[in-house]
Amino acid sequence: MVSFYLLGQENNSKRILSVTSPRIYGKDVIYVQEQLMKMGFSEIGATDGYYGPKTEKAIKELQELVGLESTGIVTQKEYDFFESKISDLIIPAIYKYKNIKHPVIPKGEKYKMPGHRDGILFDISKDNKFSAYCFSIVDDYCSEEFLIIKINETSYFIVYEETYQQNENDSPYKFKKAHFYNENALYILQDGKLKEEKNINIEALIQCCEKKFRVNK
């Protein structure tokens, strides 16, 4: 159950946060906003301590990335993620993801991902201040995109996004999930935690990109 709190309440440590009228205000909101800013969610604007629609939207995107239910409501699970050791790994990764830029899909190199259709694999490092590749598959109804972002010499952050729309009048279905690859081990972000996963498709894609990063170094 979502609790409602009056502005100016002093005892506001780790409250459940959601968009209410009047707006929830306090140090706990500032804390959440500061964590979001660290991860590149600059669209929230100032860390003003008010939990409004911009903060809610950023929380929804973060929840989707770290495998939590995308509600826009901050609960104990979100606080646990902010305070966990894995946030030290994931915060810089999400920051790069939030600041990534890539051009319109060029006529790039064809790449066959096992179990997937052919797609285009292209280097987007030149448009960013860090090494990154994009693997894109597009057809009439569905588009899939893998962003492979190099965090350091042994780590990669991989964000998979899928958009499906069968008819023009239908609302597009969108799906997003994130993986973290470190020292030959692949993890999926689930429930705000890193859980080891075996995915030969993503592992093969990372290995292909690793070779290209070494060549282009």
mmCIF file of C-alpha atoms in Angstrom:
data_model
loop_
_atom_site.group_PDB
_atom_site.id
_atom_site.type_symbol
_atom_site.label_atom_id
_atom_site.label_comp_id
_atom_site.label_asym_id
_atom_site.label_seq_id
_atom_site.Cartn_x
_atom_site.Cartn_y
_atom_site.Cartn_z
ATOM 1 C CA MET A 1 0.000 0.000 0.000
ATOM 2 C CA VAL A 2 1.364 3.415 -0.981
ATOM 3 C CA SER A 3 1.496 5.859 1.912
ATOM 4 C CA PHE A 4 0.753 9.559 1.566
ATOM 5 C CA TYR A 5 2.816 12.117 3.460
ATOM 6 C CA LEU A 6 2.447 15.814 4.076
ATOM 7 C CA LEU A 7 5.089 18.291 2.935
ATOM 8 C CA GLY A 8 7.723 19.082 5.512
ATOM 9 C CA GLN A 9 7.455 15.799 7.398
ATOM 10 C CA GLU A 10 10.720 15.375 9.301
ATOM 11 C CA ASN A 11 10.827 11.588 9.744
ATOM 12 C CA ASN A 12 11.165 10.734 6.053
ATOM 13 C CA SER A 13 13.818 8.015 5.950
ATOM 14 C CA LYS A 14 13.164 5.387 3.266
ATOM 15 C CA ARG A 15 9.494 6.126 2.698
ATOM 16 C CA ILE A 16 7.570 4.586 -0.173
ATOM 17 C CA LEU A 17 7.702 7.304 -2.832
ATOM 18 C CA SER A 18 5.164 7.959 -5.565
ATOM 19 C CA VAL A 19 3.567 10.930 -7.310
ATOM 20 C CA THR A 20 0.907 12.329 -4.993
ATOM 21 C CA SER A 21 -0.965 15.570 -4.432
ATOM 22 C CA PRO A 22 0.518 17.401 -2.639
ATOM 23 C CA ARG A 23 3.958 16.211 -3.722
ATOM 24 C CA ILE A 24 6.014 14.078 -1.338
ATOM 25 C CA TYR A 25 9.005 16.125 -0.186
ATOM 26 C CA GLY A 26 12.040 15.255 1.895
ATOM 27 C CA LYS A 27 15.605 14.060 2.285
ATOM 28 C CA ASP A 28 14.684 10.587 1.029
ATOM 29 C CA VAL A 29 13.501 12.105 -2.268
ATOM 30 C CA ILE A 30 16.729 14.098 -2.552
ATOM 31 C CA TYR A 31 18.687 10.887 -1.968
ATOM 32 C CA VAL A 32 16.803 9.079 -4.755
ATOM 33 C CA GLN A 33 17.225 12.032 -7.123
ATOM 34 C CA GLU A 34 20.963 12.187 -6.398
ATOM 35 C CA GLN A 35 21.300 8.482 -7.239
ATOM 36 C CA LEU A 36 19.431 9.042 -10.506
ATOM 37 C CA MET A 37 21.668 11.977 -11.422
ATOM 38 C CA LYS A 38 24.766 9.825 -10.817
ATOM 39 C CA MET A 39 23.398 7.410 -13.408
ATOM 40 C CA GLY A 40 22.825 10.106 -16.015
ATOM 41 C CA PHE A 41 19.096 10.730 -15.573
ATOM 42 C CA SER A 42 19.627 14.451 -16.063
ATOM 43 C CA GLU A 43 16.069 14.810 -17.387
ATOM 44 C CA ILE A 44 14.801 14.974 -13.800
ATOM 45 C CA GLY A 45 16.257 18.477 -13.551
ATOM 46 C CA ALA A 46 17.244 19.674 -10.092
ATOM 47 C CA THR A 47 17.471 17.511 -6.985
ATOM 48 C CA ASP A 48 14.776 19.614 -5.377
ATOM 49 C CA GLY A 49 13.370 17.006 -2.993
ATOM 50 C CA TYR A 50 9.927 16.836 -4.628
ATOM 51 C CA TYR A 51 8.790 13.507 -6.064
ATOM 52 C CA GLY A 52 7.141 14.536 -9.326
ATOM 53 C CA PRO A 53 6.435 13.054 -12.787
ATOM 54 C CA LYS A 54 10.021 13.510 -14.065
ATOM 55 C CA THR A 55 11.484 11.590 -11.139
ATOM 56 C CA GLU A 56 8.785 8.947 -11.504
ATOM 57 C CA LYS A 57 9.571 8.499 -15.223
ATOM 58 C CA ALA A 58 13.296 8.126 -14.495
ATOM 59 C CA ILE A 59 12.585 5.541 -11.794
ATOM 60 C CA LYS A 60 10.432 3.565 -14.251
ATOM 61 C CA GLU A 61 13.293 3.412 -16.757
ATOM 62 C CA LEU A 62 15.788 2.464 -14.052
ATOM 63 C CA GLN A 63 13.469 -0.270 -12.772
ATOM 64 C CA GLU A 64 13.212 -1.694 -16.277
ATOM 65 C CA LEU A 65 16.996 -1.694 -16.675
ATOM 66 C CA VAL A 66 17.701 -3.448 -13.381
ATOM 67 C CA GLY A 67 14.891 -5.985 -13.687
ATOM 68 C CA LEU A 68 12.416 -4.562 -11.186
ATOM 69 C CA GLU A 69 8.712 -4.056 -11.795
ATOM 70 C CA SER A 70 8.407 -0.769 -13.702
ATOM 71 C CA THR A 71 5.915 1.080 -11.494
ATOM 72 C CA GLY A 72 7.611 4.416 -10.891
ATOM 73 C CA ILE A 73 7.163 3.800 -7.157
ATOM 74 C CA VAL A 74 10.228 3.675 -4.924
ATOM 75 C CA THR A 75 10.020 0.813 -2.425
ATOM 76 C CA GLN A 76 12.549 -1.018 -0.268
ATOM 77 C CA LYS A 77 13.766 -2.911 -3.362
ATOM 78 C CA GLU A 78 14.908 0.324 -4.998
ATOM 79 C CA TYR A 79 16.657 1.482 -1.806
ATOM 80 C CA ASP A 80 18.345 -1.934 -1.567
ATOM 81 C CA PHE A 81 19.653 -1.532 -5.114
ATOM 82 C CA PHE A 82 21.038 1.960 -4.442
ATOM 83 C CA GLU A 83 22.817 0.690 -1.327
ATOM 84 C CA SER A 84 24.077 -2.608 -2.755
ATOM 85 C CA LYS A 85 27.638 -3.358 -3.795
ATOM 86 C CA ILE A 86 26.571 -4.032 -7.392
ATOM 87 C CA SER A 87 25.452 -0.429 -7.754
ATOM 88 C CA ASP A 88 29.149 0.489 -7.779
ATOM 89 C CA LEU A 89 29.459 -1.572 -10.975
ATOM 90 C CA ILE A 90 26.130 -0.670 -12.531
ATOM 91 C CA ILE A 91 26.000 3.087 -11.874
ATOM 92 C CA PRO A 92 28.884 3.942 -14.288
ATOM 93 C CA ALA A 93 27.464 1.471 -16.814
ATOM 94 C CA ILE A 94 24.005 3.045 -16.769
ATOM 95 C CA TYR A 95 25.599 6.501 -16.905
ATOM 96 C CA LYS A 96 27.295 5.589 -20.196
ATOM 97 C CA TYR A 97 24.072 4.067 -21.511
ATOM 98 C CA LYS A 98 22.062 7.188 -20.673
ATOM 99 C CA ASN A 99 24.596 9.390 -22.452
ATOM 100 C CA ILE A 100 25.092 7.248 -25.535
ATOM 101 C CA LYS A 101 24.575 8.661 -29.004
ATOM 102 C CA HIS A 102 24.330 6.681 -32.191
ATOM 103 C CA PRO A 103 23.504 7.675 -35.747
ATOM 104 C CA VAL A 104 20.795 6.433 -38.070
ATOM 105 C CA ILE A 105 21.549 2.802 -38.900
ATOM 106 C CA PRO A 106 24.225 2.892 -41.605
ATOM 107 C CA LYS A 107 25.027 0.339 -44.267
ATOM 108 C CA GLY A 108 27.288 -1.551 -41.928
ATOM 109 C CA GLU A 109 28.705 -5.004 -41.615
ATOM 110 C CA LYS A 110 26.238 -7.891 -41.734
ATOM 111 C CA TYR A 111 26.342 -10.074 -38.660
ATOM 112 C CA LYS A 112 24.514 -13.351 -38.099
ATOM 113 C CA MET A 113 23.590 -13.850 -34.473
ATOM 114 C CA PRO A 114 22.886 -17.519 -33.630
ATOM 115 C CA GLY A 115 19.147 -18.020 -33.333
ATOM 116 C CA HIS A 116 18.394 -14.529 -34.694
ATOM 117 C CA ARG A 117 17.898 -12.889 -38.050
ATOM 118 C CA ASP A 118 20.716 -11.122 -39.836
ATOM 119 C CA GLY A 119 21.407 -7.627 -38.591
ATOM 120 C CA ILE A 120 23.805 -4.736 -38.940
ATOM 121 C CA LEU A 121 26.718 -4.408 -36.534
ATOM 122 C CA PHE A 122 28.295 -0.965 -36.443
ATOM 123 C CA ASP A 123 30.755 0.996 -34.361
ATOM 124 C CA ILE A 124 29.289 3.983 -32.498
ATOM 125 C CA SER A 125 32.463 4.841 -30.572
ATOM 126 C CA LYS A 126 33.199 7.889 -32.752
ATOM 127 C CA ASP A 127 29.919 9.491 -31.688
ATOM 128 C CA ASN A 128 30.692 8.910 -28.016
ATOM 129 C CA LYS A 129 33.590 9.368 -25.621
ATOM 130 C CA PHE A 130 33.815 5.640 -24.992
ATOM 131 C CA SER A 131 33.898 2.369 -26.946
ATOM 132 C CA ALA A 132 30.528 1.020 -28.029
ATOM 133 C CA TYR A 133 28.893 -1.051 -30.746
ATOM 134 C CA CYS A 134 25.300 -1.384 -31.860
ATOM 135 C CA PHE A 135 23.750 -4.497 -33.387
ATOM 136 C CA SER A 136 20.429 -3.696 -35.045
ATOM 137 C CA ILE A 137 17.747 -5.913 -36.598
ATOM 138 C CA VAL A 138 14.801 -4.189 -38.275
ATOM 139 C CA ASP A 139 11.850 -5.512 -40.271
ATOM 140 C CA ASP A 140 8.287 -4.375 -40.991
ATOM 141 C CA TYR A 141 6.897 -5.227 -37.572
ATOM 142 C CA CYS A 142 9.759 -5.548 -35.146
ATOM 143 C CA SER A 143 13.042 -3.857 -34.353
ATOM 144 C CA GLU A 144 15.700 -5.255 -32.042
ATOM 145 C CA GLU A 145 18.767 -3.431 -30.831
ATOM 146 C CA PHE A 146 21.714 -4.542 -28.750
ATOM 147 C CA LEU A 147 23.929 -1.801 -27.348
ATOM 148 C CA ILE A 148 27.323 -3.176 -26.306
ATOM 149 C CA ILE A 149 29.119 -0.607 -24.140
ATOM 150 C CA LYS A 150 32.681 -1.152 -22.967
ATOM 151 C CA ILE A 151 33.076 -0.252 -19.284
ATOM 152 C CA ASN A 152 36.727 -1.300 -18.858
ATOM 153 C CA GLU A 153 39.142 -3.899 -20.233
ATOM 154 C CA THR A 154 37.130 -6.830 -18.852
ATOM 155 C CA SER A 155 33.573 -5.503 -18.507
ATOM 156 C CA TYR A 156 30.709 -4.712 -20.871
ATOM 157 C CA PHE A 157 27.180 -3.430 -20.344
ATOM 158 C CA ILE A 158 24.649 -4.802 -22.825
ATOM 159 C CA VAL A 159 21.168 -3.337 -23.213
ATOM 160 C CA TYR A 160 18.642 -5.176 -25.373
ATOM 161 C CA GLU A 161 15.615 -3.230 -26.620
ATOM 162 C CA GLU A 162 12.744 -4.623 -28.658
ATOM 163 C CA THR A 163 9.890 -2.698 -30.270
ATOM 164 C CA TYR A 164 7.012 -4.585 -31.881
ATOM 165 C CA GLN A 165 4.094 -3.050 -33.756
ATOM 166 C CA GLN A 166 2.053 -5.240 -36.110
ATOM 167 C CA ASN A 167 -0.381 -2.527 -37.236
ATOM 168 C CA GLU A 168 0.045 1.235 -37.559
ATOM 169 C CA ASN A 169 -2.960 1.859 -35.313
ATOM 170 C CA ASP A 170 -1.644 -0.383 -32.544
ATOM 171 C CA SER A 171 0.403 0.969 -29.675
ATOM 172 C CA PRO A 172 3.951 -0.386 -29.967
ATOM 173 C CA TYR A 173 5.009 -3.037 -27.492
ATOM 174 C CA LYS A 174 8.385 -2.187 -25.995
ATOM 175 C CA PHE A 175 10.675 -4.402 -23.981
ATOM 176 C CA LYS A 176 14.086 -3.751 -22.458
ATOM 177 C CA LYS A 177 16.562 -5.766 -20.402
ATOM 178 C CA ALA A 178 20.198 -5.358 -19.420
ATOM 179 C CA HIS A 179 23.172 -7.679 -19.011
ATOM 180 C CA PHE A 180 26.577 -7.204 -17.458
ATOM 181 C CA TYR A 181 29.591 -9.110 -18.778
ATOM 182 C CA ASN A 182 32.693 -9.355 -16.630
ATOM 183 C CA GLU A 183 35.766 -11.580 -17.020
ATOM 184 C CA ASN A 184 34.061 -14.154 -19.282
ATOM 185 C CA ALA A 185 30.944 -14.401 -17.116
ATOM 186 C CA LEU A 186 27.545 -13.077 -18.206
ATOM 187 C CA TYR A 187 24.976 -11.748 -15.749
ATOM 188 C CA ILE A 188 21.417 -10.537 -16.192
ATOM 189 C CA LEU A 189 20.048 -7.702 -14.078
ATOM 190 C CA GLN A 190 17.037 -9.169 -12.319
ATOM 191 C CA ASP A 191 15.221 -7.956 -9.193
ATOM 192 C CA GLY A 192 17.896 -5.301 -8.801
ATOM 193 C CA LYS A 193 20.614 -7.951 -8.566
ATOM 194 C CA LEU A 194 23.173 -9.591 -10.854
ATOM 195 C CA LYS A 195 22.302 -13.191 -11.632
ATOM 196 C CA GLU A 196 24.620 -15.356 -13.689
ATOM 197 C CA GLU A 197 23.111 -16.410 -16.996
ATOM 198 C CA LYS A 198 24.194 -18.537 -19.931
ATOM 199 C CA ASN A 199 23.286 -16.909 -23.245
ATOM 200 C CA ILE A 200 25.392 -18.054 -26.179
ATOM 201 C CA ASN A 201 23.873 -15.431 -28.485
ATOM 202 C CA ILE A 202 24.960 -12.463 -26.374
ATOM 203 C CA GLU A 203 28.288 -14.073 -25.506
ATOM 204 C CA ALA A 204 29.056 -14.609 -29.219
ATOM 205 C CA LEU A 205 28.128 -10.988 -29.958
ATOM 206 C CA ILE A 206 30.413 -9.714 -27.181
ATOM 207 C CA GLN A 207 33.298 -11.839 -28.434
ATOM 208 C CA CYS A 208 32.829 -10.423 -31.927
ATOM 209 C CA CYS A 209 32.856 -6.876 -30.538
ATOM 210 C CA GLU A 210 35.898 -7.617 -28.381
ATOM 211 C CA LYS A 211 37.860 -8.525 -31.502
ATOM 212 C CA LYS A 212 36.781 -5.291 -33.159
ATOM 213 C CA PHE A 213 37.678 -3.202 -30.098
ATOM 214 C CA ARG A 214 41.172 -4.720 -30.155
ATOM 215 C CA VAL A 215 41.558 -4.019 -33.881
ATOM 216 C CA ASN A 216 40.353 -0.426 -33.545
ATOM 217 C CA LYS A 217 42.366 0.301 -30.410
#
